[in-house]
């Protein structure tokens, strides 16, 4: 894809790049919500946050942030 930008006029290359960036931001947002919901589902079973974080290989704070995000989505 990035090689294709080299052959385009600057304005077209910039527009295409911005469109791709926006598309990927939307995809990342979708996956982050799905991740948050899955963590909330696991937490709802009563599992401690520390165990969830250990299984995921992340800091406990990451789990808490995702749990907050899951609550916002509800």
PDB file of C-alpha atoms in Angstrom:
ATOM      1  CA  UNK A   1       0.000   0.000   0.000  1.00  0.00           C
ATOM      2  CA  UNK A   2       2.682   2.521   0.953  1.00  0.00           C
ATOM      3  CA  UNK A   3       4.470   1.967  -2.372  1.00  0.00           C
ATOM      4  CA  UNK A   4       1.250   2.959  -4.128  1.00  0.00           C
ATOM      5  CA  UNK A   5       1.398   6.372  -2.481  1.00  0.00           C
ATOM      6  CA  UNK A   6       4.695   7.185  -4.195  1.00  0.00           C
ATOM      7  CA  UNK A   7       3.044   7.133  -7.617  1.00  0.00           C
ATOM      8  CA  UNK A   8       0.098   9.340  -6.690  1.00  0.00           C
ATOM      9  CA  UNK A   9      -0.124  13.116  -6.751  1.00  0.00           C
ATOM     10  CA  UNK A  10       0.502  14.517  -3.273  1.00  0.00           C
ATOM     11  CA  UNK A  11      -3.119  15.477  -2.585  1.00  0.00           C
ATOM     12  CA  UNK A  12      -4.399  12.039  -3.591  1.00  0.00           C
ATOM     13  CA  UNK A  13      -1.687  10.253  -1.623  1.00  0.00           C
ATOM     14  CA  UNK A  14      -2.482  12.312   1.463  1.00  0.00           C
ATOM     15  CA  UNK A  15      -6.225  11.701   1.154  1.00  0.00           C
ATOM     16  CA  UNK A  16      -5.687   7.965   0.754  1.00  0.00           C
ATOM     17  CA  UNK A  17      -3.319   7.829   3.727  1.00  0.00           C
ATOM     18  CA  UNK A  18      -5.769   9.759   5.931  1.00  0.00           C
ATOM     19  CA  UNK A  19      -8.610   7.455   4.908  1.00  0.00           C
ATOM     20  CA  UNK A  20      -6.534   4.418   5.825  1.00  0.00           C
ATOM     21  CA  UNK A  21      -5.548   5.920   9.181  1.00  0.00           C
ATOM     22  CA  UNK A  22      -9.202   6.640  10.008  1.00  0.00           C
ATOM     23  CA  UNK A  23     -10.244   3.128   8.953  1.00  0.00           C
ATOM     24  CA  UNK A  24      -7.630   1.579  11.218  1.00  0.00           C
ATOM     25  CA  UNK A  25      -8.629   3.826  14.127  1.00  0.00           C
ATOM     26  CA  UNK A  26     -12.205   2.590  13.783  1.00  0.00           C
ATOM     27  CA  UNK A  27     -10.999  -1.016  13.702  1.00  0.00           C
ATOM     28  CA  UNK A  28      -8.828  -0.476  16.781  1.00  0.00           C
ATOM     29  CA  UNK A  29     -11.779   1.041  18.617  1.00  0.00           C
ATOM     30  CA  UNK A  30     -13.966  -1.952  17.757  1.00  0.00           C
ATOM     31  CA  UNK A  31     -11.350  -4.413  18.968  1.00  0.00           C
ATOM     32  CA  UNK A  32     -10.683  -2.423  22.148  1.00  0.00           C
ATOM     33  CA  UNK A  33     -14.398  -2.515  23.021  1.00  0.00           C
ATOM     34  CA  UNK A  34     -14.493  -6.255  22.334  1.00  0.00           C
ATOM     35  CA  UNK A  35     -11.433  -6.733  24.528  1.00  0.00           C
ATOM     36  CA  UNK A  36     -13.010  -4.669  27.305  1.00  0.00           C
ATOM     37  CA  UNK A  37     -16.245  -6.631  27.132  1.00  0.00           C
ATOM     38  CA  UNK A  38     -14.391  -9.944  27.282  1.00  0.00           C
ATOM     39  CA  UNK A  39     -12.445  -8.826  30.346  1.00  0.00           C
ATOM     40  CA  UNK A  40     -15.669  -7.642  31.991  1.00  0.00           C
ATOM     41  CA  UNK A  41     -17.211 -11.017  31.248  1.00  0.00           C
ATOM     42  CA  UNK A  42     -14.279 -12.738  32.931  1.00  0.00           C
ATOM     43  CA  UNK A  43     -14.444 -10.380  35.927  1.00  0.00           C
ATOM     44  CA  UNK A  44     -18.189 -11.072  36.283  1.00  0.00           C
ATOM     45  CA  UNK A  45     -17.328 -14.695  37.074  1.00  0.00           C
ATOM     46  CA  UNK A  46     -15.598 -13.457  40.199  1.00  0.00           C
ATOM     47  CA  UNK A  47     -12.019 -13.818  39.020  1.00  0.00           C
ATOM     48  CA  UNK A  48      -9.655 -11.405  40.724  1.00  0.00           C
ATOM     49  CA  UNK A  49      -8.258  -8.591  38.606  1.00  0.00           C
ATOM     50  CA  UNK A  50      -4.740  -9.728  39.478  1.00  0.00           C
ATOM     51  CA  UNK A  51      -5.374 -13.167  37.984  1.00  0.00           C
ATOM     52  CA  UNK A  52      -6.870 -11.692  34.831  1.00  0.00           C
ATOM     53  CA  UNK A  53      -3.900  -9.364  34.432  1.00  0.00           C
ATOM     54  CA  UNK A  54      -1.457 -12.228  34.967  1.00  0.00           C
ATOM     55  CA  UNK A  55      -3.185 -14.366  32.331  1.00  0.00           C
ATOM     56  CA  UNK A  56      -3.077 -11.495  29.865  1.00  0.00           C
ATOM     57  CA  UNK A  57       0.488 -10.529  30.699  1.00  0.00           C
ATOM     58  CA  UNK A  58      -0.443  -6.920  31.449  1.00  0.00           C
ATOM     59  CA  UNK A  59      -0.351  -4.646  34.470  1.00  0.00           C
ATOM     60  CA  UNK A  60      -3.389  -4.630  36.751  1.00  0.00           C
ATOM     61  CA  UNK A  61      -4.035  -1.000  35.800  1.00  0.00           C
ATOM     62  CA  UNK A  62      -4.665  -2.062  32.172  1.00  0.00           C
ATOM     63  CA  UNK A  63      -7.406  -4.402  33.340  1.00  0.00           C
ATOM     64  CA  UNK A  64      -9.006  -1.669  35.453  1.00  0.00           C
ATOM     65  CA  UNK A  65      -8.942   0.762  32.504  1.00  0.00           C
ATOM     66  CA  UNK A  66     -10.595  -1.795  30.251  1.00  0.00           C
ATOM     67  CA  UNK A  67     -13.218  -2.586  32.897  1.00  0.00           C
ATOM     68  CA  UNK A  68     -14.069   1.135  33.091  1.00  0.00           C
ATOM     69  CA  UNK A  69     -14.370   1.218  29.315  1.00  0.00           C
ATOM     70  CA  UNK A  70     -16.684  -1.783  29.361  1.00  0.00           C
ATOM     71  CA  UNK A  71     -18.955  -0.034  31.883  1.00  0.00           C
ATOM     72  CA  UNK A  72     -19.135   3.040  29.628  1.00  0.00           C
ATOM     73  CA  UNK A  73     -20.189   0.873  26.698  1.00  0.00           C
ATOM     74  CA  UNK A  74     -23.133  -0.620  28.619  1.00  0.00           C
TER      75      UNK A  74
END
